Amino acid sequence: DAGVIQSPRHEVTEMGQEVTLRCKPISGHNSLFWYRQTMMRGLELLIYFNNNVPIDDSGMPEDRFSAKMPNASFSTLKIQPSEPRDSAVYFCASSFSRTYTLSARDNQPQHFGDGTRLSIL
Amino acid sequence: QQQVKQSPQSLIVQKGGISIINCAYENTAFDYFPWYQQFPGKGPALLIAIRPDVSEKKEGRFTISFNKSAKQFSLHIMDSQPGDSATYFCAARGRGGKLIFGQGTELSVKP
């Protein structure tokens, strides 16, 4: 079975440019998560969706970041305009959740993609 | 209160030895504690997980020990192998299903 697929794997762009990261979750999963990984801050949750609806975007750093999930098989994370401090590895993860709030009984693990390494010059 | 503190930052173990990584948390509302393993260039992969109503869980060479009163949990890797060399993250699931990750431990197993 295909896992979570992210593209591109690497992105190098200049400050001020728009960056779009893409994610295809595992088929049948209904929860999708975007994370950012840096040496300084570790793994941080940016936003997560349940049944294509954004549930919690409190981790999104600022208005330059936006995420969409137009259907169950695709999500994007967009940074506009990009800044050097946005350089990081961005991960997408998906899981199956039976309940809206991911209750204690719903211990479905999150499956991660291999990430997009983003460098803003 | 949302933090998960992980130690050590790095660990070197001889082949066949026991690797031990520790995590501590403050929020008693956390309801699920997974460990993830990450190899260079790859995403984290779930290794083993435990619920707070269980004190120990073992899967092969990997064991989680959970101390609810001390709000601590640890990963033990028995008979450590060079192929276990990776970065390990503990995590705790909080309100709304959000995973809070520890800072990671870089494990190196020497042959």
PDB file of C-alpha atoms in Angstrom:
ATOM      1  CA  ASP A   1       0.000   0.000   0.000  1.00  0.00           C
ATOM      2  CA  ALA A   2       1.231   3.507  -0.751  1.00  0.00           C
ATOM      3  CA  GLY A   3       2.046   5.605   2.270  1.00  0.00           C
ATOM      4  CA  VAL A   4       1.625   9.351   2.659  1.00  0.00           C
ATOM      5  CA  ILE A   5       3.078  11.009  -0.426  1.00  0.00           C
ATOM      6  CA  GLN A   6       4.572  14.479  -0.265  1.00  0.00           C
ATOM      7  CA  SER A   7       5.920  16.664  -3.042  1.00  0.00           C
ATOM      8  CA  PRO A   8       8.292  18.123  -3.755  1.00  0.00           C
ATOM      9  CA  ARG A   9      10.935  16.356  -1.663  1.00  0.00           C
ATOM     10  CA  HIS A  10      13.214  19.366  -1.833  1.00  0.00           C
ATOM     11  CA  GLU A  11      12.469  23.011  -2.561  1.00  0.00           C
ATOM     12  CA  VAL A  12      14.944  25.854  -2.760  1.00  0.00           C
ATOM     13  CA  THR A  13      13.594  29.298  -3.476  1.00  0.00           C
ATOM     14  CA  GLU A  14      14.311  32.944  -2.842  1.00  0.00           C
ATOM     15  CA  MET A  15      12.818  35.012  -0.090  1.00  0.00           C
ATOM     16  CA  GLY A  16       9.507  36.553  -1.041  1.00  0.00           C
ATOM     17  CA  GLN A  17       8.462  33.774  -3.386  1.00  0.00           C
ATOM     18  CA  GLU A  18       5.315  31.715  -2.929  1.00  0.00           C
ATOM     19  CA  VAL A  19       5.885  28.121  -1.872  1.00  0.00           C
ATOM     20  CA  THR A  20       3.307  25.333  -2.170  1.00  0.00           C
ATOM     21  CA  LEU A  21       3.795  21.976  -0.515  1.00  0.00           C
ATOM     22  CA  ARG A  22       1.565  19.069  -1.441  1.00  0.00           C
ATOM     23  CA  CYS A  23       0.348  15.977   0.355  1.00  0.00           C
ATOM     24  CA  LYS A  24      -1.617  12.895  -0.599  1.00  0.00           C
ATOM     25  CA  PRO A  25      -2.795  11.026   2.508  1.00  0.00           C
ATOM     26  CA  ILE A  26      -3.248   7.287   2.787  1.00  0.00           C
ATOM     27  CA  SER A  27      -6.464   6.192   1.110  1.00  0.00           C
ATOM     28  CA  GLY A  28      -9.252   5.770   3.660  1.00  0.00           C
ATOM     29  CA  HIS A  29      -7.681   8.052   6.234  1.00  0.00           C
ATOM     30  CA  ASN A  30      -9.854  10.974   7.277  1.00  0.00           C
ATOM     31  CA  SER A  31      -7.448  13.011   9.414  1.00  0.00           C
ATOM     32  CA  LEU A  32      -4.515  14.941   8.005  1.00  0.00           C
ATOM     33  CA  PHE A  33      -1.793  16.782   9.883  1.00  0.00           C
ATOM     34  CA  TRP A  34       0.909  19.249   8.803  1.00  0.00           C
ATOM     35  CA  TYR A  35       4.079  19.437  10.922  1.00  0.00           C
ATOM     36  CA  ARG A  36       7.255  21.480  10.753  1.00  0.00           C
ATOM     37  CA  GLN A  37      10.598  20.108  11.997  1.00  0.00           C
ATOM     38  CA  THR A  38      13.579  22.274  12.892  1.00  0.00           C
ATOM     39  CA  MET A  39      16.621  21.711  15.073  1.00  0.00           C
ATOM     40  CA  MET A  40      15.607  24.524  17.397  1.00  0.00           C
ATOM     41  CA  ARG A  41      11.912  23.750  17.859  1.00  0.00           C
ATOM     42  CA  GLY A  42      11.688  20.048  17.017  1.00  0.00           C
ATOM     43  CA  LEU A  43       8.423  18.718  15.575  1.00  0.00           C
ATOM     44  CA  GLU A  44       5.571  21.212  15.728  1.00  0.00           C
ATOM     45  CA  LEU A  45       1.987  20.637  14.642  1.00  0.00           C
ATOM     46  CA  LEU A  46       0.872  23.438  12.339  1.00  0.00           C
ATOM     47  CA  ILE A  47      -2.690  22.438  11.475  1.00  0.00           C
ATOM     48  CA  TYR A  48      -4.886  19.389  11.238  1.00  0.00           C
ATOM     49  CA  PHE A  49      -7.978  18.481   9.266  1.00  0.00           C
ATOM     50  CA  ASN A  50     -10.716  15.967   9.964  1.00  0.00           C
ATOM     51  CA  ASN A  51     -12.956  14.956   7.054  1.00  0.00           C
ATOM     52  CA  ASN A  52     -11.413  17.796   5.008  1.00  0.00           C
ATOM     53  CA  VAL A  53     -12.369  20.433   7.594  1.00  0.00           C
ATOM     54  CA  PRO A  54      -9.650  22.383   9.460  1.00  0.00           C
ATOM     55  CA  ILE A  55     -10.058  21.554  13.142  1.00  0.00           C
ATOM     56  CA  ASP A  56      -7.122  23.291  14.793  1.00  0.00           C
ATOM     57  CA  ASP A  57      -4.808  25.778  13.129  1.00  0.00           C
ATOM     58  CA  SER A  58      -3.387  27.247  16.317  1.00  0.00           C
ATOM     59  CA  GLY A  59       0.086  26.101  15.329  1.00  0.00           C
ATOM     60  CA  MET A  60       0.184  28.057  12.086  1.00  0.00           C
ATOM     61  CA  PRO A  61       2.914  30.627  12.683  1.00  0.00           C
ATOM     62  CA  GLU A  62       1.342  33.619  10.971  1.00  0.00           C
ATOM     63  CA  ASP A  63      -0.885  34.801   8.175  1.00  0.00           C
ATOM     64  CA  ARG A  64       1.770  33.995   5.596  1.00  0.00           C
ATOM     65  CA  PHE A  65       0.894  30.330   6.093  1.00  0.00           C
ATOM     66  CA  SER A  66      -2.302  28.785   4.778  1.00  0.00           C
ATOM     67  CA  ALA A  67      -3.492  25.225   4.297  1.00  0.00           C
ATOM     68  CA  LYS A  68      -6.315  23.708   2.312  1.00  0.00           C
ATOM     69  CA  MET A  69      -7.825  20.292   1.866  1.00  0.00           C
ATOM     70  CA  PRO A  70     -10.166  20.438  -1.130  1.00  0.00           C
ATOM     71  CA  ASN A  71     -10.866  16.700  -1.045  1.00  0.00           C
ATOM     72  CA  ALA A  72     -10.018  13.568   0.925  1.00  0.00           C
ATOM     73  CA  SER A  73      -6.969  12.741  -1.173  1.00  0.00           C
ATOM     74  CA  PHE A  74      -5.127  16.051  -1.391  1.00  0.00           C
ATOM     75  CA  SER A  75      -3.894  18.885   0.801  1.00  0.00           C
ATOM     76  CA  THR A  76      -1.634  21.881   0.312  1.00  0.00           C
ATOM     77  CA  LEU A  77       0.390  24.055   2.631  1.00  0.00           C
ATOM     78  CA  LYS A  78       1.217  27.452   1.163  1.00  0.00           C
ATOM     79  CA  ILE A  79       3.676  30.072   2.350  1.00  0.00           C
ATOM     80  CA  GLN A  80       3.367  33.519   0.805  1.00  0.00           C
ATOM     81  CA  PRO A  81       5.639  35.412   0.990  1.00  0.00           C
ATOM     82  CA  SER A  82       8.352  33.032   2.148  1.00  0.00           C
ATOM     83  CA  GLU A  83      11.125  34.079   4.531  1.00  0.00           C
ATOM     84  CA  PRO A  84      14.497  32.469   5.414  1.00  0.00           C
ATOM     85  CA  ARG A  85      13.167  31.534   8.884  1.00  0.00           C
ATOM     86  CA  ASP A  86      10.608  29.287   7.191  1.00  0.00           C
ATOM     87  CA  SER A  87      13.432  26.936   6.180  1.00  0.00           C
ATOM     88  CA  ALA A  88      12.633  23.547   7.716  1.00  0.00           C
ATOM     89  CA  VAL A  89      11.425  20.067   6.893  1.00  0.00           C
ATOM     90  CA  TYR A  90       7.646  19.991   6.532  1.00  0.00           C
ATOM     91  CA  PHE A  91       5.844  16.719   7.174  1.00  0.00           C
ATOM     92  CA  CYS A  92       2.363  15.622   6.360  1.00  0.00           C
ATOM     93  CA  ALA A  93       0.770  12.789   8.334  1.00  0.00           C
ATOM     94  CA  SER A  94      -2.571  11.030   8.116  1.00  0.00           C
ATOM     95  CA  SER A  95      -4.645   8.722  10.270  1.00  0.00           C
ATOM     96  CA  PHE A  96      -8.124   7.299  10.563  1.00  0.00           C
ATOM     97  CA  SER A  97     -10.345   8.723  13.246  1.00  0.00           C
ATOM     98  CA  ARG A  98     -13.747   7.367  14.203  1.00  0.00           C
ATOM     99  CA  THR A  99     -14.680  10.438  16.181  1.00  0.00           C
ATOM    100  CA  TYR A 100     -14.599  14.161  15.549  1.00  0.00           C
ATOM    101  CA  THR A 101     -12.416  14.919  18.531  1.00  0.00           C
ATOM    102  CA  LEU A 102      -9.986  11.992  18.306  1.00  0.00           C
ATOM    103  CA  SER A 103     -11.128  10.641  21.665  1.00  0.00           C
ATOM    104  CA  ALA A 104      -9.114   8.464  24.002  1.00  0.00           C
ATOM    105  CA  ARG A 105     -10.594   5.326  22.500  1.00  0.00           C
ATOM    106  CA  ASP A 106      -9.448   6.324  19.051  1.00  0.00           C
ATOM    107  CA  ASN A 107      -5.803   5.351  19.179  1.00  0.00           C
ATOM    108  CA  GLN A 108      -5.169   5.273  15.451  1.00  0.00           C
ATOM    109  CA  PRO A 109      -1.507   6.093  14.793  1.00  0.00           C
ATOM    110  CA  GLN A 110      -0.429   8.893  12.537  1.00  0.00           C
ATOM    111  CA  HIS A 111       1.503   7.817   9.445  1.00  0.00           C
ATOM    112  CA  PHE A 112       4.066  10.336   8.224  1.00  0.00           C
ATOM    113  CA  GLY A 113       5.294  11.111   4.736  1.00  0.00           C
ATOM    114  CA  ASP A 114       9.001  11.554   4.048  1.00  0.00           C
ATOM    115  CA  GLY A 115       8.745  15.332   4.189  1.00  0.00           C
ATOM    116  CA  THR A 116       9.649  18.328   2.074  1.00  0.00           C
ATOM    117  CA  ARG A 117      12.990  19.942   2.847  1.00  0.00           C
ATOM    118  CA  LEU A 118      12.434  23.661   2.271  1.00  0.00           C
ATOM    119  CA  SER A 119      15.259  26.154   1.982  1.00  0.00           C
ATOM    120  CA  ILE A 120      14.487  29.857   1.625  1.00  0.00           C
ATOM    121  CA  LEU A 121      17.508  31.875   0.520  1.00  0.00           C
TER     122      LEU A 121
ATOM    123  CA  GLN B   1       2.144  22.385  30.706  1.00  0.00           C
ATOM    124  CA  GLN B   2       1.982  21.170  27.122  1.00  0.00           C
ATOM    125  CA  GLN B   3       5.644  20.248  27.000  1.00  0.00           C
ATOM    126  CA  VAL B   4       7.157  16.813  26.833  1.00  0.00           C
ATOM    127  CA  LYS B   5      10.765  16.741  28.014  1.00  0.00           C
ATOM    128  CA  GLN B   6      13.020  14.057  26.558  1.00  0.00           C
ATOM    129  CA  SER B   7      16.489  12.949  27.578  1.00  0.00           C
ATOM    130  CA  PRO B   8      19.230  12.318  26.715  1.00  0.00           C
ATOM    131  CA  GLN B   9      19.718  14.382  23.579  1.00  0.00           C
ATOM    132  CA  SER B  10      22.143  11.784  22.229  1.00  0.00           C
ATOM    133  CA  LEU B  11      23.097   8.269  23.227  1.00  0.00           C
ATOM    134  CA  ILE B  12      25.864   5.901  22.220  1.00  0.00           C
ATOM    135  CA  VAL B  13      25.442   2.215  23.023  1.00  0.00           C
ATOM    136  CA  GLN B  14      27.476  -0.849  22.169  1.00  0.00           C
ATOM    137  CA  LYS B  15      25.885  -3.580  20.082  1.00  0.00           C
ATOM    138  CA  GLY B  16      23.969  -5.930  22.352  1.00  0.00           C
ATOM    139  CA  GLY B  17      23.527  -3.308  25.056  1.00  0.00           C
ATOM    140  CA  ILE B  18      20.372  -1.719  26.402  1.00  0.00           C
ATOM    141  CA  SER B  19      19.329   1.733  25.171  1.00  0.00           C
ATOM    142  CA  ILE B  20      17.151   3.759  27.527  1.00  0.00           C
ATOM    143  CA  ILE B  21      15.412   7.017  26.627  1.00  0.00           C
ATOM    144  CA  ASN B  22      13.319   8.938  29.124  1.00  0.00           C
ATOM    145  CA  CYS B  23      10.420  11.358  28.813  1.00  0.00           C
ATOM    146  CA  ALA B  24       8.490  13.428  31.340  1.00  0.00           C
ATOM    147  CA  TYR B  25       5.260  15.356  31.002  1.00  0.00           C
ATOM    148  CA  GLU B  26       3.125  17.694  33.098  1.00  0.00           C
ATOM    149  CA  ASN B  27      -0.351  17.551  31.612  1.00  0.00           C
ATOM    150  CA  THR B  28      -2.363  14.775  33.250  1.00  0.00           C
ATOM    151  CA  ALA B  29      -4.939  15.026  30.451  1.00  0.00           C
ATOM    152  CA  PHE B  30      -2.581  13.334  27.977  1.00  0.00           C
ATOM    153  CA  ASP B  31      -4.220  10.049  27.010  1.00  0.00           C
ATOM    154  CA  TYR B  32      -1.836   8.244  24.666  1.00  0.00           C
ATOM    155  CA  PHE B  33       1.950   8.025  24.561  1.00  0.00           C
ATOM    156  CA  PRO B  34       3.595   6.862  21.315  1.00  0.00           C
ATOM    157  CA  TRP B  35       7.254   6.534  20.431  1.00  0.00           C
ATOM    158  CA  TYR B  36       8.407   7.322  16.911  1.00  0.00           C
ATOM    159  CA  GLN B  37      11.608   6.276  15.142  1.00  0.00           C
ATOM    160  CA  GLN B  38      13.080   8.483  12.428  1.00  0.00           C
ATOM    161  CA  PHE B  39      15.872   7.643   9.997  1.00  0.00           C
ATOM    162  CA  PRO B  40      17.713  10.378   8.052  1.00  0.00           C
ATOM    163  CA  GLY B  41      15.673  11.645   5.135  1.00  0.00           C
ATOM    164  CA  LYS B  42      12.546   9.843   6.283  1.00  0.00           C
ATOM    165  CA  GLY B  43       9.474  10.768   8.241  1.00  0.00           C
ATOM    166  CA  PRO B  44       8.895   9.552  11.789  1.00  0.00           C
ATOM    167  CA  ALA B  45       7.410   6.065  11.981  1.00  0.00           C
ATOM    168  CA  LEU B  46       5.374   4.736  14.891  1.00  0.00           C
ATOM    169  CA  LEU B  47       7.425   2.244  16.893  1.00  0.00           C
ATOM    170  CA  ILE B  48       5.328   1.421  19.941  1.00  0.00           C
ATOM    171  CA  ALA B  49       2.677   3.171  22.025  1.00  0.00           C
ATOM    172  CA  ILE B  50       1.038   2.902  25.444  1.00  0.00           C
ATOM    173  CA  ARG B  51      -2.078   4.144  27.209  1.00  0.00           C
ATOM    174  CA  PRO B  52      -1.799   5.590  30.746  1.00  0.00           C
ATOM    175  CA  ASP B  53      -3.787   2.704  32.282  1.00  0.00           C
ATOM    176  CA  VAL B  54      -0.950   0.287  31.466  1.00  0.00           C
ATOM    177  CA  SER B  55       2.430   0.247  33.233  1.00  0.00           C
ATOM    178  CA  GLU B  56       4.418  -1.626  30.628  1.00  0.00           C
ATOM    179  CA  LYS B  57       4.144  -2.678  27.007  1.00  0.00           C
ATOM    180  CA  LYS B  58       6.586  -4.899  25.174  1.00  0.00           C
ATOM    181  CA  GLU B  59       6.913  -5.525  21.455  1.00  0.00           C
ATOM    182  CA  GLY B  60       9.923  -7.603  20.534  1.00  0.00           C
ATOM    183  CA  ARG B  61      13.067  -5.841  21.719  1.00  0.00           C
ATOM    184  CA  PHE B  62      11.192  -2.601  22.471  1.00  0.00           C
ATOM    185  CA  THR B  63       9.530  -1.927  25.826  1.00  0.00           C
ATOM    186  CA  ILE B  64       7.729   1.127  27.148  1.00  0.00           C
ATOM    187  CA  SER B  65       7.668   1.592  30.918  1.00  0.00           C
ATOM    188  CA  PHE B  66       5.034   4.043  32.161  1.00  0.00           C
ATOM    189  CA  ASN B  67       4.910   5.629  35.617  1.00  0.00           C
ATOM    190  CA  LYS B  68       1.667   7.553  35.890  1.00  0.00           C
ATOM    191  CA  SER B  69       2.297   8.951  39.383  1.00  0.00           C
ATOM    192  CA  ALA B  70       5.702  10.297  38.388  1.00  0.00           C
ATOM    193  CA  LYS B  71       4.405  11.423  34.978  1.00  0.00           C
ATOM    194  CA  GLN B  72       7.321   9.719  33.282  1.00  0.00           C
ATOM    195  CA  PHE B  73       7.702   7.107  30.596  1.00  0.00           C
ATOM    196  CA  SER B  74      10.684   5.487  28.991  1.00  0.00           C
ATOM    197  CA  LEU B  75      11.696   3.416  25.996  1.00  0.00           C
ATOM    198  CA  HIS B  76      14.014   0.455  26.476  1.00  0.00           C
ATOM    199  CA  ILE B  77      15.683  -1.168  23.493  1.00  0.00           C
ATOM    200  CA  MET B  78      17.105  -4.548  24.453  1.00  0.00           C
ATOM    201  CA  ASP B  79      19.979  -6.152  22.534  1.00  0.00           C
ATOM    202  CA  SER B  80      20.526  -2.902  20.621  1.00  0.00           C
ATOM    203  CA  GLN B  81      21.669  -3.336  17.016  1.00  0.00           C
ATOM    204  CA  PRO B  82      23.454  -0.968  14.585  1.00  0.00           C
ATOM    205  CA  GLY B  83      20.221  -0.916  12.557  1.00  0.00           C
ATOM    206  CA  ASP B  84      18.506   0.709  15.543  1.00  0.00           C
ATOM    207  CA  SER B  85      20.655   3.815  15.042  1.00  0.00           C
ATOM    208  CA  ALA B  86      18.118   6.573  14.449  1.00  0.00           C
ATOM    209  CA  THR B  87      16.440   9.498  16.167  1.00  0.00           C
ATOM    210  CA  TYR B  88      13.705   8.561  18.621  1.00  0.00           C
ATOM    211  CA  PHE B  89      10.854  10.834  19.632  1.00  0.00           C
ATOM    212  CA  CYS B  90       8.461  10.357  22.470  1.00  0.00           C
ATOM    213  CA  ALA B  91       5.087  12.041  22.184  1.00  0.00           C
ATOM    214  CA  ALA B  92       1.929  12.619  24.169  1.00  0.00           C
ATOM    215  CA  ARG B  93      -1.551  13.145  22.838  1.00  0.00           C
ATOM    216  CA  GLY B  94      -3.533  15.963  24.315  1.00  0.00           C
ATOM    217  CA  ARG B  95      -6.748  17.851  23.800  1.00  0.00           C
ATOM    218  CA  GLY B  96      -8.219  17.514  20.352  1.00  0.00           C
ATOM    219  CA  GLY B  97      -5.891  14.668  19.491  1.00  0.00           C
ATOM    220  CA  LYS B  98      -2.811  16.830  19.092  1.00  0.00           C
ATOM    221  CA  LEU B  99       0.533  15.072  19.486  1.00  0.00           C
ATOM    222  CA  ILE B 100       3.152  16.949  21.492  1.00  0.00           C
ATOM    223  CA  PHE B 101       6.628  15.649  20.657  1.00  0.00           C
ATOM    224  CA  GLY B 102       9.760  15.530  22.762  1.00  0.00           C
ATOM    225  CA  GLN B 103      12.927  17.054  21.344  1.00  0.00           C
ATOM    226  CA  GLY B 104      14.320  13.719  20.159  1.00  0.00           C
ATOM    227  CA  THR B 105      17.223  11.442  21.055  1.00  0.00           C
ATOM    228  CA  GLU B 106      19.856  10.571  18.506  1.00  0.00           C
ATOM    229  CA  LEU B 107      20.836   6.954  19.147  1.00  0.00           C
ATOM    230  CA  SER B 108      24.036   5.482  17.768  1.00  0.00           C
ATOM    231  CA  VAL B 109      24.680   1.765  18.252  1.00  0.00           C
ATOM    232  CA  LYS B 110      28.342   0.864  17.741  1.00  0.00           C
ATOM    233  CA  PRO B 111      29.223  -2.555  16.279  1.00  0.00           C
TER     234      PRO B 111
END
